[in-house]
Structure formats: structure tokens, C-alpha cells
mmCIF file of C-alpha atoms in Angstrom:
data_model
loop_
_atom_site.group_PDB
_atom_site.id
_atom_site.type_symbol
_atom_site.label_atom_id
_atom_site.label_comp_id
_atom_site.label_asym_id
_atom_site.label_seq_id
_atom_site.Cartn_x
_atom_site.Cartn_y
_atom_site.Cartn_z
ATOM 1 C CA MET Z 6 222.818 45.652 -40.409
ATOM 2 C CA ARG Z 7 222.168 42.339 -38.739
ATOM 3 C CA HIS Z 8 222.571 40.451 -42.013
ATOM 4 C CA LEU Z 9 225.815 42.104 -42.888
ATOM 5 C CA ALA Z 10 227.282 40.751 -39.482
ATOM 6 C CA VAL Z 11 225.891 37.338 -40.016
ATOM 7 C CA ARG Z 12 227.388 37.293 -43.276
ATOM 8 C CA HIS Z 13 230.911 38.324 -42.009
ATOM 9 C CA LEU Z 14 230.643 35.328 -39.632
ATOM 10 C CA ALA Z 15 229.594 33.107 -42.270
ATOM 11 C CA VAL Z 16 233.052 32.687 -44.032
ATOM 12 C CA PRO Z 17 235.134 32.096 -40.812
ATOM 13 C CA VAL Z 18 232.750 29.584 -39.528
ATOM 14 C CA ALA Z 19 232.735 27.478 -42.906
ATOM 15 C CA VAL Z 20 236.479 27.932 -43.144
ATOM 16 C CA LEU Z 21 236.871 26.504 -39.517
ATOM 17 C CA ALA Z 22 234.254 23.849 -40.208
ATOM 18 C CA GLY Z 23 236.210 22.761 -43.333
ATOM 19 C CA ALA Z 24 239.572 22.626 -41.154
ATOM 20 C CA LEU Z 25 237.915 20.343 -38.534
ATOM 21 C CA LEU Z 26 236.338 18.191 -41.007
ATOM 22 C CA LEU Z 27 239.660 17.507 -42.994
ATOM 23 C CA GLY Z 28 241.621 17.081 -39.649
ATOM 24 C CA GLY Z 29 239.202 14.145 -39.043
ATOM 25 C CA CYS Z 30 240.850 12.637 -42.356
ATOM 26 C CA GLY Z 31 243.983 10.482 -42.262
ATOM 27 C CA ASP Z 32 245.348 7.420 -40.386
ATOM 28 C CA GLY Z 33 242.016 7.374 -38.397
ATOM 29 C CA GLY Z 34 243.697 8.849 -35.352
ATOM 30 C CA GLY Z 35 246.995 8.720 -33.669
ATOM 31 C CA SER Z 36 250.315 10.507 -34.888
ATOM 32 C CA GLY Z 37 252.309 9.178 -37.679
ATOM 33 C CA GLU Z 38 254.840 7.992 -35.020
ATOM 34 C CA PRO Z 39 254.611 5.055 -32.698
ATOM 35 C CA GLU Z 40 253.209 5.781 -29.304
ATOM 36 C CA LEU Z 41 254.008 2.944 -27.078
ATOM 37 C CA SER Z 42 252.994 1.716 -23.562
ATOM 38 C CA ILE Z 43 253.883 -1.253 -21.602
ATOM 39 C CA GLY Z 44 251.404 -3.183 -19.411
ATOM 40 C CA SER Z 45 250.687 -6.660 -17.899
ATOM 41 C CA ALA Z 46 254.210 -7.373 -17.147
ATOM 42 C CA TYR Z 47 255.101 -10.178 -15.172
ATOM 43 C CA MET Z 48 257.565 -13.228 -14.442
ATOM 44 C CA PRO Z 49 256.398 -16.417 -13.013
ATOM 45 C CA GLN Z 50 258.646 -17.527 -10.168
ATOM 46 C CA PRO Z 51 261.036 -19.609 -12.046
ATOM 47 C CA VAL Z 52 261.673 -23.383 -11.172
ATOM 48 C CA SER Z 53 265.127 -23.499 -12.538
ATOM 49 C CA GLY Z 54 267.791 -21.369 -11.221
ATOM 50 C CA SER Z 55 269.129 -20.531 -14.464
ATOM 51 C CA MET Z 56 266.069 -19.485 -16.609
ATOM 52 C CA ALA Z 57 262.937 -17.770 -16.247
ATOM 53 C CA ALA Z 58 260.097 -16.592 -18.732
ATOM 54 C CA GLY Z 59 258.809 -13.036 -19.037
ATOM 55 C CA PHE Z 60 255.569 -11.869 -20.190
ATOM 56 C CA LEU Z 61 253.790 -8.351 -21.144
ATOM 57 C CA THR Z 62 251.846 -6.282 -23.453
ATOM 58 C CA VAL Z 63 253.179 -3.808 -25.668
ATOM 59 C CA THR Z 64 250.154 -1.367 -27.081
ATOM 60 C CA ASN Z 65 251.027 1.268 -29.856
ATOM 61 C CA LYS Z 66 248.266 3.821 -29.956
ATOM 62 C CA GLY Z 67 250.300 5.656 -32.672
ATOM 63 C CA GLY Z 68 249.983 5.722 -36.580
ATOM 64 C CA ALA Z 69 253.495 4.259 -37.217
ATOM 65 C CA ARG Z 70 254.751 0.704 -36.656
ATOM 66 C CA ASP Z 71 257.891 -0.220 -34.593
ATOM 67 C CA GLU Z 72 259.866 -3.171 -33.721
ATOM 68 C CA LEU Z 73 261.337 -4.711 -30.609
ATOM 69 C CA THR Z 74 264.917 -5.042 -31.314
ATOM 70 C CA SER Z 75 266.139 -6.619 -27.959
ATOM 71 C CA VAL Z 76 265.558 -6.794 -24.246
ATOM 72 C CA THR Z 77 268.261 -6.246 -21.535
ATOM 73 C CA SER Z 78 267.978 -6.955 -17.536
ATOM 74 C CA ASP Z 79 270.719 -6.920 -14.859
ATOM 75 C CA ALA Z 80 268.740 -9.964 -13.572
ATOM 76 C CA ALA Z 81 270.163 -12.212 -16.385
ATOM 77 C CA GLY Z 82 273.201 -12.663 -18.507
ATOM 78 C CA ASP Z 83 271.082 -12.842 -21.704
ATOM 79 C CA VAL Z 84 267.596 -12.054 -22.590
ATOM 80 C CA THR Z 85 266.126 -13.400 -25.742
ATOM 81 C CA VAL Z 86 262.537 -12.710 -27.777
ATOM 82 C CA HIS Z 87 260.723 -16.007 -28.528
ATOM 83 C CA GLU Z 88 257.895 -15.994 -31.106
ATOM 84 C CA THR Z 89 255.485 -18.759 -31.387
ATOM 85 C CA VAL Z 90 253.879 -19.426 -34.737
ATOM 86 C CA GLY Z 91 251.617 -22.512 -35.317
ATOM 87 C CA GLY Z 92 252.594 -24.339 -32.124
ATOM 88 C CA SER Z 93 256.469 -23.757 -32.827
ATOM 89 C CA MET Z 94 258.872 -21.527 -30.813
ATOM 90 C CA ARG Z 95 262.049 -19.699 -32.302
ATOM 91 C CA GLU Z 96 264.242 -17.068 -31.205
ATOM 92 C CA VAL Z 97 263.970 -13.652 -33.090
ATOM 93 C CA ASP Z 98 266.091 -10.452 -33.527
ATOM 94 C CA ARG Z 99 263.326 -8.342 -33.742
ATOM 95 C CA ILE Z 100 259.222 -8.302 -33.510
ATOM 96 C CA GLU Z 101 257.010 -6.064 -34.960
ATOM 97 C CA VAL Z 102 254.669 -3.748 -32.949
ATOM 98 C CA PRO Z 103 251.904 -2.977 -35.297
ATOM 99 C CA ALA Z 104 250.581 0.792 -35.667
ATOM 100 C CA HIS Z 105 247.133 0.941 -33.768
ATOM 101 C CA GLY Z 106 247.808 -2.655 -32.473
ATOM 102 C CA ARG Z 107 249.272 -4.559 -29.684
ATOM 103 C CA LEU Z 108 252.177 -7.001 -29.361
ATOM 104 C CA VAL Z 109 251.358 -9.612 -26.844
ATOM 105 C CA PHE Z 110 253.814 -11.922 -24.888
ATOM 106 C CA GLU Z 111 251.880 -14.647 -23.240
ATOM 107 C CA SER Z 112 252.182 -18.238 -21.641
ATOM 108 C CA GLY Z 113 252.298 -20.379 -24.993
ATOM 109 C CA GLY Z 114 252.817 -17.760 -27.185
ATOM 110 C CA ASN Z 115 255.328 -15.112 -27.959
ATOM 111 C CA HIS Z 116 257.620 -14.595 -24.549
ATOM 112 C CA LEU Z 117 260.770 -13.300 -23.305
ATOM 113 C CA MET Z 118 263.311 -16.035 -22.135
ATOM 114 C CA PHE Z 119 265.861 -14.865 -19.382
ATOM 115 C CA GLU Z 120 268.884 -16.958 -19.340
ATOM 116 C CA ASN Z 121 271.746 -17.260 -16.814
ATOM 117 C CA LEU Z 122 270.069 -15.623 -14.149
ATOM 118 C CA LYS Z 123 272.420 -13.901 -11.815
ATOM 119 C CA SER Z 124 270.121 -14.906 -8.934
ATOM 120 C CA ARG Z 125 266.847 -16.690 -8.607
ATOM 121 C CA PRO Z 126 263.894 -14.120 -8.510
ATOM 122 C CA ARG Z 127 261.339 -15.000 -5.785
ATOM 123 C CA GLU Z 128 257.651 -14.358 -5.722
ATOM 124 C CA GLY Z 129 257.035 -10.683 -4.512
ATOM 125 C CA GLY Z 130 260.233 -9.275 -6.073
ATOM 126 C CA LYS Z 131 260.512 -7.301 -9.079
ATOM 127 C CA VAL Z 132 262.861 -7.365 -12.235
ATOM 128 C CA SER Z 133 263.978 -4.486 -13.843
ATOM 129 C CA VAL Z 134 263.645 -5.208 -17.716
ATOM 130 C CA THR Z 135 264.723 -2.538 -20.680
ATOM 131 C CA LEU Z 136 262.902 -2.961 -23.931
ATOM 132 C CA HIS Z 137 264.945 -1.586 -26.999
ATOM 133 C CA PHE Z 138 262.698 -0.535 -29.742
ATOM 134 C CA ALA Z 139 264.021 0.506 -33.376
ATOM 135 C CA ASP Z 140 262.105 3.883 -33.311
ATOM 136 C CA SER Z 141 260.855 4.603 -29.759
ATOM 137 C CA GLY Z 142 264.338 4.188 -28.048
ATOM 138 C CA ALA Z 143 264.417 2.144 -24.742
ATOM 139 C CA VAL Z 144 261.653 1.676 -22.197
ATOM 140 C CA THR Z 145 262.304 0.189 -18.873
ATOM 141 C CA VAL Z 146 259.730 -1.891 -16.966
ATOM 142 C CA GLU Z 147 259.540 -3.107 -13.384
ATOM 143 C CA MET Z 148 258.481 -6.595 -13.797
ATOM 144 C CA PRO Z 149 256.708 -8.190 -10.731
ATOM 145 C CA VAL Z 150 257.520 -11.751 -9.979
ATOM 146 C CA ARG Z 151 254.576 -13.980 -9.387
ATOM 147 C CA SER Z 152 253.839 -17.314 -8.494
ATOM 148 C CA ALA Z 153 255.066 -20.151 -10.666
ATOM 149 C CA THR Z 154 251.236 -21.008 -11.361
ATOM 150 C CA TYR Z 155 249.859 -17.409 -11.632
ATOM 151 C CA THR Z 156 247.362 -16.710 -14.338
ATOM 152 C CA PRO Z 157 246.651 -13.280 -15.028
ATOM 153 C CA THR Z 158 242.796 -11.988 -15.329
ATOM 154 C CA THR Z 159 243.817 -10.394 -18.684
ATOM 155 C CA GLY Z 160 244.230 -14.127 -20.190
ATOM 156 C CA HIS Z 161 248.105 -13.779 -20.692
#
């Protein structure tokens, strides 16, 4: 009788083990959709009354890429995205956030440019920024204003 009970459990256990094994296959984790989060956001206090830069990191834990298509802010008439490749900066209409990767905006690299500031952001204040993504939609971030010489511990 005991052998019969073990045999009846063997099939469901084998099916469950197979399902778990197959569930581990695929894209290495994450979903087939982008899963974005924003961190390390800041704006150095601008030295000019009309322009400022912004920096942040977009992390994508999902299994699909996304694209940042535009940025808006009530603090500026226009916010543009600049990509830096090989030491050359250029404005871009969209920039990729890779699956299981990061898009980093940092001093000397990719960055946001706030133009036609409506008022001059001051250290200790915050600037609200909305990032618009092709698949993930809009994400609003509060960007703290740091000193003009601020260097984050994260290296960007």
C-alpha cells in the first residue's frame, strides 16, 4: 500500500518539477515588457538664468527595450535630450533604454538640456520632469537642485 501512494505522488511531482524547470528558461528573467524605474535624478544649480542640465538613470528590469521619446517640464520652455558619442554631443528625438539595462544621463555624457527656464532653479529646490516613453508612457520625477559643483557618489 505504501508503494502505491509513493507511485501516485511520483507523477504530479515530476510534472511540477518539469514546469518549474521550463519556467526558468526564456529571456533570463523579467517580463517581455519594459519595467522602468528612475533614480539618481538631479539638476546642478544653473549658472545661467536661461539654461540648465539634468542627469538621471533609467533602469529597465524588463525583457523588452523601450525608448525615451521626449521630456517635458513646467520649469522650462523646452527640454531636449542630448546624446554624447565619441566626445561629440548631439540632440536626439529618441534614445533607447535596453532590456535588462540602463540609460544613464551623466555629466560629460548623455544629458537633458532645459532651455528657456521660466525661473532660475535654486539649490535645495526641486524641478518636476515628465519623461515620455514609447511603450511605458509618461513617468514624472522630482529632480532635486544641487550645488553647481555637485558630484554624486554614483559617479554621474
